PDB file of C-alpha atoms in Angstrom:
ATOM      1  CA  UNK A   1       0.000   0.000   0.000  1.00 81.00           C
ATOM      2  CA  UNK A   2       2.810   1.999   0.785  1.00 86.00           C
ATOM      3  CA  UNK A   3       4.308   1.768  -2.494  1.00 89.00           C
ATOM      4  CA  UNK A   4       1.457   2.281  -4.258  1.00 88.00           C
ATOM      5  CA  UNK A   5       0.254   5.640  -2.757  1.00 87.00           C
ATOM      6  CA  UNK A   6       3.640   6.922  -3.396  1.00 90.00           C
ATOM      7  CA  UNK A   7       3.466   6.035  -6.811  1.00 90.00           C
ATOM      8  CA  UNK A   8       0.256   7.549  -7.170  1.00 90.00           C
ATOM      9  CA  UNK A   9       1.196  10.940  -5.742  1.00 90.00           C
ATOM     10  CA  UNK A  10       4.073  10.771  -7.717  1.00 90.00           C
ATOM     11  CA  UNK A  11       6.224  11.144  -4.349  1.00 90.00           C
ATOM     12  CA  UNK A  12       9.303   8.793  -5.525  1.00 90.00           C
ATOM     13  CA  UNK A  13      11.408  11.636  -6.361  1.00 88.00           C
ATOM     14  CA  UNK A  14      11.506  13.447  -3.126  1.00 89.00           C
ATOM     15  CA  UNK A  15      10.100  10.724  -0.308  1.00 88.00           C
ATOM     16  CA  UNK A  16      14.223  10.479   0.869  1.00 88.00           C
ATOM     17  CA  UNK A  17      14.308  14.259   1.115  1.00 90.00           C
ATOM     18  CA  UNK A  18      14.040  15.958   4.692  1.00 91.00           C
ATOM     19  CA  UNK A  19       9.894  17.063   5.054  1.00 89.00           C
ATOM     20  CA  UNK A  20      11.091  20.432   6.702  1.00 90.00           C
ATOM     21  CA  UNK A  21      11.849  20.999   2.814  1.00 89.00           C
ATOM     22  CA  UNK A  22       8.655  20.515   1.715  1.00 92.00           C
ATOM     23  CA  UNK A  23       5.909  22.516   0.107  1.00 92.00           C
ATOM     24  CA  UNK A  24       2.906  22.661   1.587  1.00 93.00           C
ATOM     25  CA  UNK A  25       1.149  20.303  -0.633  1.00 92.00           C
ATOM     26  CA  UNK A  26       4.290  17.668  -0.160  1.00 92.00           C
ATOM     27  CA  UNK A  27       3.537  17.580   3.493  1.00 92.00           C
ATOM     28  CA  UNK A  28       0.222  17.559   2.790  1.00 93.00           C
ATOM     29  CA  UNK A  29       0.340  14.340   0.620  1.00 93.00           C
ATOM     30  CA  UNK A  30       2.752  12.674   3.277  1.00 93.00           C
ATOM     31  CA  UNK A  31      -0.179  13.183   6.143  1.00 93.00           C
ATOM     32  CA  UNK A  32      -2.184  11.369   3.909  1.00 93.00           C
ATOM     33  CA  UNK A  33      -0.231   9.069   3.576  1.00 92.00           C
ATOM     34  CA  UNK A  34       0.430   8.433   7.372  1.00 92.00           C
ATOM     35  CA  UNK A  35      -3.321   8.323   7.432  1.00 93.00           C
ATOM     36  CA  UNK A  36      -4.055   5.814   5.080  1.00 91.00           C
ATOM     37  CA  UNK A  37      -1.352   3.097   5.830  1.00 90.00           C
ATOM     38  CA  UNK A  38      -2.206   2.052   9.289  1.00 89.00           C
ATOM     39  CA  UNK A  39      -4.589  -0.549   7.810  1.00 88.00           C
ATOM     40  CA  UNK A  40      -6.971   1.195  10.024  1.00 92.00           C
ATOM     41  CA  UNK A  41     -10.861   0.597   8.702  1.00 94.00           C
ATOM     42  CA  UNK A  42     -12.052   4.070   9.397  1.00 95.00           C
ATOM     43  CA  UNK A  43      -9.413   7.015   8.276  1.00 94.00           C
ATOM     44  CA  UNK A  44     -10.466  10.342   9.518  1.00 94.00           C
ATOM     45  CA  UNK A  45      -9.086  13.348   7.658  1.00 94.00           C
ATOM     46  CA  UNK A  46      -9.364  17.180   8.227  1.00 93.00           C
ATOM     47  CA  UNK A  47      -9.264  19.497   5.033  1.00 94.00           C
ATOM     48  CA  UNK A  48      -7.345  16.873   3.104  1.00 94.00           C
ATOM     49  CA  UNK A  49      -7.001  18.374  -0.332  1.00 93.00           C
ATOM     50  CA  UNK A  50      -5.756  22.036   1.243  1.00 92.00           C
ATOM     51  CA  UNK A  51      -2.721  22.722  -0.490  1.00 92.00           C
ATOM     52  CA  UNK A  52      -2.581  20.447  -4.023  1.00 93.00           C
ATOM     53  CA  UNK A  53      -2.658  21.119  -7.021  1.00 93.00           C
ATOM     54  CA  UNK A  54      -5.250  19.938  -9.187  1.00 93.00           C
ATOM     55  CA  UNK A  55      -3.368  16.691 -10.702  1.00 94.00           C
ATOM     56  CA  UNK A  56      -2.689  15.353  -6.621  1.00 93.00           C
ATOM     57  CA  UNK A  57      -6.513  16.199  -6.267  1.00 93.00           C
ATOM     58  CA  UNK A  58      -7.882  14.133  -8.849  1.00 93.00           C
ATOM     59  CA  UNK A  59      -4.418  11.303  -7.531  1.00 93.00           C
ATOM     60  CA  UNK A  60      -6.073  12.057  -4.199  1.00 93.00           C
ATOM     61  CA  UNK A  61      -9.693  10.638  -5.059  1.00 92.00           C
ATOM     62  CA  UNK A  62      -8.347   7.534  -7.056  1.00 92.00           C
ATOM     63  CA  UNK A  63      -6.693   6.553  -3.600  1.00 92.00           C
ATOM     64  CA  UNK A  64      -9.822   7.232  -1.512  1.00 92.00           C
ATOM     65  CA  UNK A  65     -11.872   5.694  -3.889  1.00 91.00           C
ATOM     66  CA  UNK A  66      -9.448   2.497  -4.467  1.00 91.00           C
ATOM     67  CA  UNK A  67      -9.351   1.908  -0.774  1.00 92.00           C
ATOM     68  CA  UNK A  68     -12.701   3.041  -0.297  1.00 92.00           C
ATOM     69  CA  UNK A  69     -13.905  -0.113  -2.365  1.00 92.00           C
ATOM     70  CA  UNK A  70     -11.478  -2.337  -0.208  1.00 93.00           C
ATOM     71  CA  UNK A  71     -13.966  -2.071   2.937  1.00 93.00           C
ATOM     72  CA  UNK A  72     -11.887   0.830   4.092  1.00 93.00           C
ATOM     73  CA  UNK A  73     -14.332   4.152   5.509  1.00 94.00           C
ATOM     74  CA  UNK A  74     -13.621   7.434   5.510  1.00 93.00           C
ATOM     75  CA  UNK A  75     -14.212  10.693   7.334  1.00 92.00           C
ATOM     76  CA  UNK A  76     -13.436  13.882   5.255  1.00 92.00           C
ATOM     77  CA  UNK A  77     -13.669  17.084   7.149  1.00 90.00           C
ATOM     78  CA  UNK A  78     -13.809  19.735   4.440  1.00 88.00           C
ATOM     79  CA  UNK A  79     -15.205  22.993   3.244  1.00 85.00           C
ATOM     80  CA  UNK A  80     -15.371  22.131  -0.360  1.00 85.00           C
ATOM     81  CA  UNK A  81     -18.479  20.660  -1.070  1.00 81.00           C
ATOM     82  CA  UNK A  82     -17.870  20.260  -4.483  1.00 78.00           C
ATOM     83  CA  UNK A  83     -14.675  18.142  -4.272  1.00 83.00           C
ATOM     84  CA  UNK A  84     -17.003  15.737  -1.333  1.00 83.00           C
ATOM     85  CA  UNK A  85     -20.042  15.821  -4.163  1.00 79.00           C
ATOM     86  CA  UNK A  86     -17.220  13.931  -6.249  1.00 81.00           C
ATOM     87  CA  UNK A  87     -16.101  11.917  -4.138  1.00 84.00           C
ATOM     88  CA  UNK A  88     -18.372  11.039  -1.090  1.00 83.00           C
ATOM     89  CA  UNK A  89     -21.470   8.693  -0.614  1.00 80.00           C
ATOM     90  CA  UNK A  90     -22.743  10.479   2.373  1.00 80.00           C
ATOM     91  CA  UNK A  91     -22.208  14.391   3.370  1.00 80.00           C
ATOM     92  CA  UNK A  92     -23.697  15.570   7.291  1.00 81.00           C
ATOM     93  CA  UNK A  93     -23.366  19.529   7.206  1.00 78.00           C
ATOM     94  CA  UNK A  94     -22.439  20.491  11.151  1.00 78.00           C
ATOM     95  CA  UNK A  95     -23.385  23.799  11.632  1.00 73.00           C
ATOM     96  CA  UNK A  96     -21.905  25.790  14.780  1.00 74.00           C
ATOM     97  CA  UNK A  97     -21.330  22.949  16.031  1.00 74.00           C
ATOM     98  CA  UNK A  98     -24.393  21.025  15.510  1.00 74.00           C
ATOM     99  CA  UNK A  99     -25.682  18.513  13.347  1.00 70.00           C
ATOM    100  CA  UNK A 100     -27.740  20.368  10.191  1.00 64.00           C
ATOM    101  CA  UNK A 101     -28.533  17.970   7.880  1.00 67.00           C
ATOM    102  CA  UNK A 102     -27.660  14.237   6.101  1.00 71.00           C
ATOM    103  CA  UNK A 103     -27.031  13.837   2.609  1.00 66.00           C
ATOM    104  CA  UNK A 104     -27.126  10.741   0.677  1.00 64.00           C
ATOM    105  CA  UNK A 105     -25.434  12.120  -2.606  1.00 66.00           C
ATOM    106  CA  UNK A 106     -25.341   8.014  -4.810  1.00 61.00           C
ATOM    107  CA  UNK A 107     -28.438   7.500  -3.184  1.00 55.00           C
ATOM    108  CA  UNK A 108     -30.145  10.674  -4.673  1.00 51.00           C
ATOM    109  CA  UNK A 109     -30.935  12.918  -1.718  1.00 47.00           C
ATOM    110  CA  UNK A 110     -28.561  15.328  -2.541  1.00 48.00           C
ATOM    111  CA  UNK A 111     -29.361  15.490  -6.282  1.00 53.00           C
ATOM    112  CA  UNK A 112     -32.701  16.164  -8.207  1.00 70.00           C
ATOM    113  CA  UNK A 113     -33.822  19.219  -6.366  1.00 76.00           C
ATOM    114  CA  UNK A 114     -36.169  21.758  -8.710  1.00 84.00           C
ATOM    115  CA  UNK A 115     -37.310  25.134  -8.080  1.00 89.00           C
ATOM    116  CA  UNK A 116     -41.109  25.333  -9.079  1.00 92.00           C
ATOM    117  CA  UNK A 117     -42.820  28.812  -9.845  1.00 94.00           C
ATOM    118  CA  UNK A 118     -46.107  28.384  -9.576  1.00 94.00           C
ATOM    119  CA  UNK A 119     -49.431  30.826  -9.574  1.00 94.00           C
ATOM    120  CA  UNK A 120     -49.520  29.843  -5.849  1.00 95.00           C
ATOM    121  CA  UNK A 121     -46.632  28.996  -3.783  1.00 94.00           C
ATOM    122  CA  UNK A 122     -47.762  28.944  -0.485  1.00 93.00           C
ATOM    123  CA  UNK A 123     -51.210  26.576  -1.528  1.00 95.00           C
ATOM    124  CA  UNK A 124     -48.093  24.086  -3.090  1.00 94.00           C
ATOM    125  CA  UNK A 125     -45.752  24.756   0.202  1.00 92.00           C
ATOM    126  CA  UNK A 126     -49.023  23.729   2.347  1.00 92.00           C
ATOM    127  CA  UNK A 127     -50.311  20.501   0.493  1.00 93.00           C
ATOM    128  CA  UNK A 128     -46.768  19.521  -0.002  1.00 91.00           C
ATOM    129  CA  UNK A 129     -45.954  19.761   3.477  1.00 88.00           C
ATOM    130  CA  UNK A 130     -49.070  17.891   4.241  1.00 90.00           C
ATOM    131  CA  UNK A 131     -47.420  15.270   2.206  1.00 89.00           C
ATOM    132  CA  UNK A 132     -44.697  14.868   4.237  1.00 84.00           C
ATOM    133  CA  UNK A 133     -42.197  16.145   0.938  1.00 84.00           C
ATOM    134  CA  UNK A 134     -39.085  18.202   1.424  1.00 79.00           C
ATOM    135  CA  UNK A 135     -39.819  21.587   0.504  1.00 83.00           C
ATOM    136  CA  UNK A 136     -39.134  24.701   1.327  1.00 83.00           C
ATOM    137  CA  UNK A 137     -39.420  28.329  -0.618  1.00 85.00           C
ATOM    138  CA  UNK A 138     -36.564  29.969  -1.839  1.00 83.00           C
ATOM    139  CA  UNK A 139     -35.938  33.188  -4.340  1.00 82.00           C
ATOM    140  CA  UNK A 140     -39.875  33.296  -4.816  1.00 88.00           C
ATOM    141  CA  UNK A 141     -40.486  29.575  -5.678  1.00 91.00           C
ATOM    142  CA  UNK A 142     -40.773  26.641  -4.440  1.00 91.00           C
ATOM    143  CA  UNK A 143     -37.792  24.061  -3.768  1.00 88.00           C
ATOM    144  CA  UNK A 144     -38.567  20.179  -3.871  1.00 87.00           C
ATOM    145  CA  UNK A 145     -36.705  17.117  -3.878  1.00 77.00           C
ATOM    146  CA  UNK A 146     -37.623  14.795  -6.319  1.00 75.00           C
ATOM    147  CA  UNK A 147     -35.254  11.854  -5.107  1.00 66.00           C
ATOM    148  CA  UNK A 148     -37.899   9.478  -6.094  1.00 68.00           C
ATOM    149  CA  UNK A 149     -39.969   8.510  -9.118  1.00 71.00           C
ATOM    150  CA  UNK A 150     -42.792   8.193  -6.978  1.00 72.00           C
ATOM    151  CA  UNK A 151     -42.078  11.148  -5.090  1.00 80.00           C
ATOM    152  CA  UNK A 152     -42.150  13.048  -8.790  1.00 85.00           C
ATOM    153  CA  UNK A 153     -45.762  11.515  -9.527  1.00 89.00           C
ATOM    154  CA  UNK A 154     -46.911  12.585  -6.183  1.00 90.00           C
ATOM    155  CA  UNK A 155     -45.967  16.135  -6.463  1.00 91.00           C
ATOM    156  CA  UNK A 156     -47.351  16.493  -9.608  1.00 91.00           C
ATOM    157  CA  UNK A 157     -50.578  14.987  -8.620  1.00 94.00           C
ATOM    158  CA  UNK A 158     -50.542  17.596  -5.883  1.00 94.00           C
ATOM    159  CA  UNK A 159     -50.375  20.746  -8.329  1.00 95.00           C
ATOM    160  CA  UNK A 160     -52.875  18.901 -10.577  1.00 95.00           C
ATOM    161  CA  UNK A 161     -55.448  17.985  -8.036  1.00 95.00           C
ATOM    162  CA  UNK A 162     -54.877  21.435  -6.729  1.00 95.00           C
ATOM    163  CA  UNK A 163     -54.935  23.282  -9.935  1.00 95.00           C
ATOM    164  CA  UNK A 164     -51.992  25.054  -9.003  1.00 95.00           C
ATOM    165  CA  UNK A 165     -50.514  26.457 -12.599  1.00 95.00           C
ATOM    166  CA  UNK A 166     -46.486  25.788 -13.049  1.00 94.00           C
ATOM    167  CA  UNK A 167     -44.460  28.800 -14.772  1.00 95.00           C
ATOM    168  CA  UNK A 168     -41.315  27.911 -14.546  1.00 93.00           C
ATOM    169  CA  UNK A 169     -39.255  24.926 -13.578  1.00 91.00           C
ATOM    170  CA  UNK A 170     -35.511  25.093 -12.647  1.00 87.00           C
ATOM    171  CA  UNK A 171     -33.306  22.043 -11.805  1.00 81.00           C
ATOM    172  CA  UNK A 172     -30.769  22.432  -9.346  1.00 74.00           C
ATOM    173  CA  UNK A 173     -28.716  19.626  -9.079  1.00 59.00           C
ATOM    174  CA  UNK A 174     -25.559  20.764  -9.386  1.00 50.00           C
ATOM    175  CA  UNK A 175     -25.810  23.654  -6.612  1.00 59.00           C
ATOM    176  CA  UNK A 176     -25.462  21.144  -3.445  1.00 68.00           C
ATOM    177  CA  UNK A 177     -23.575  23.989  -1.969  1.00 71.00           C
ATOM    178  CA  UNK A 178     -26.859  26.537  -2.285  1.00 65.00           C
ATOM    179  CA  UNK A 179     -28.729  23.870  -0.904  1.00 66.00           C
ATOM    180  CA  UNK A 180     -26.652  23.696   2.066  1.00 71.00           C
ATOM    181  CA  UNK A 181     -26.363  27.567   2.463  1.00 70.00           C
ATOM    182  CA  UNK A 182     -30.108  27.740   2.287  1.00 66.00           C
ATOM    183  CA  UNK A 183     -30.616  24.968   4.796  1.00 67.00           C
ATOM    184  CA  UNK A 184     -28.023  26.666   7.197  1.00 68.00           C
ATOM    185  CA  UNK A 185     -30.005  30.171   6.796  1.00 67.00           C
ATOM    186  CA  UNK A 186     -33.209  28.519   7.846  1.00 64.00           C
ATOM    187  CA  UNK A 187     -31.672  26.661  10.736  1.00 62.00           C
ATOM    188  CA  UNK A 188     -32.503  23.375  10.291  1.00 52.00           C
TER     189      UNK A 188
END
């Protein structure tokens, strides 16, 4: 394993060298490193990809993702959501502290959320809440997650039953970190 993570991170010309010579993202791959070979089944890492360039990032998620599917769990501390969105199967947002909100980002939860305008948000907001659907209202519409295929069909039976007129319909999928801003603004 050892071998193979240097290789990866293209560390085999400098590994020898003293680390109080090292750039920041040098050390940073060599904490990594001390991380991952312990054979440990859980690896917990703060702000791991602070520091490397954008080739060790993408070396960076080939290792997680190697050992990853070897039975080996992580825990990523970060505050790029984008870079966990690529590479995680579960994201919890802590906010001040405290636990916001769960993610399941293969399973779907974190993807397929729309923005509906509609000729009467708060009538959708009600009977969807009634429905036990996430929603809330953001930037004058109204934000739902449909995870689900049956989740889809029972929104849309909602508006139709309700006669609730759609103008405009925005996907949102790739704005995870919005989501996560908005959630943190409403407290949840």
């Amino acid at each position: 394993l050892l071998e193979r993570v240097i290789t990866i991170f293209k560390m085999d010309h400098y590994i020898q060298k003293k680390v109080s010579g090292y750039s920041l993202g040098m050390r940073q791959k060599v904490g990594i490193l001390q991380a991952i070979i312990t054979g440990k089944k859980v690896v917990i890492l703060d702000e791991p990809i602070n520091g490397l360039d954008p080739q060790s990032v993408v070396d960076f998620r080939t290792i997680i993702q190697d050992l990853a599917a070897t039975g080996v769990t992580f825990l990523i501390s970060s505050h790029l959501i984008s870079e966990l969105e690529r590479l995680a199967d579960n994201l919890y947002i802590l906010n001040n502290g405290g636990h916001l909100e769960a993610f399941d980002i293969r399973g779907g939860d974190a993807n397929h959320w729309f923005e509906l305008a509609t000729t009467n948000n708060n009538k959708l907001l009600t009977e969807l809440t009634r429905a036990t659907i996430s929603t809330h209202q953001a930037h004058g519409r109204v934000v739902v997650n449909l995870a689900t295929e049956a989740t889809t069909k029972t929104v849309f039976n909602i508006i139709a039953a309700n006669h609730i007129e759609v103008t405009e319909i925005r996907q949102t999928d790739d704005d995870l970190e919005m989501q996560i801003l908005d959630q943190m603004k409403r407290g949840k």
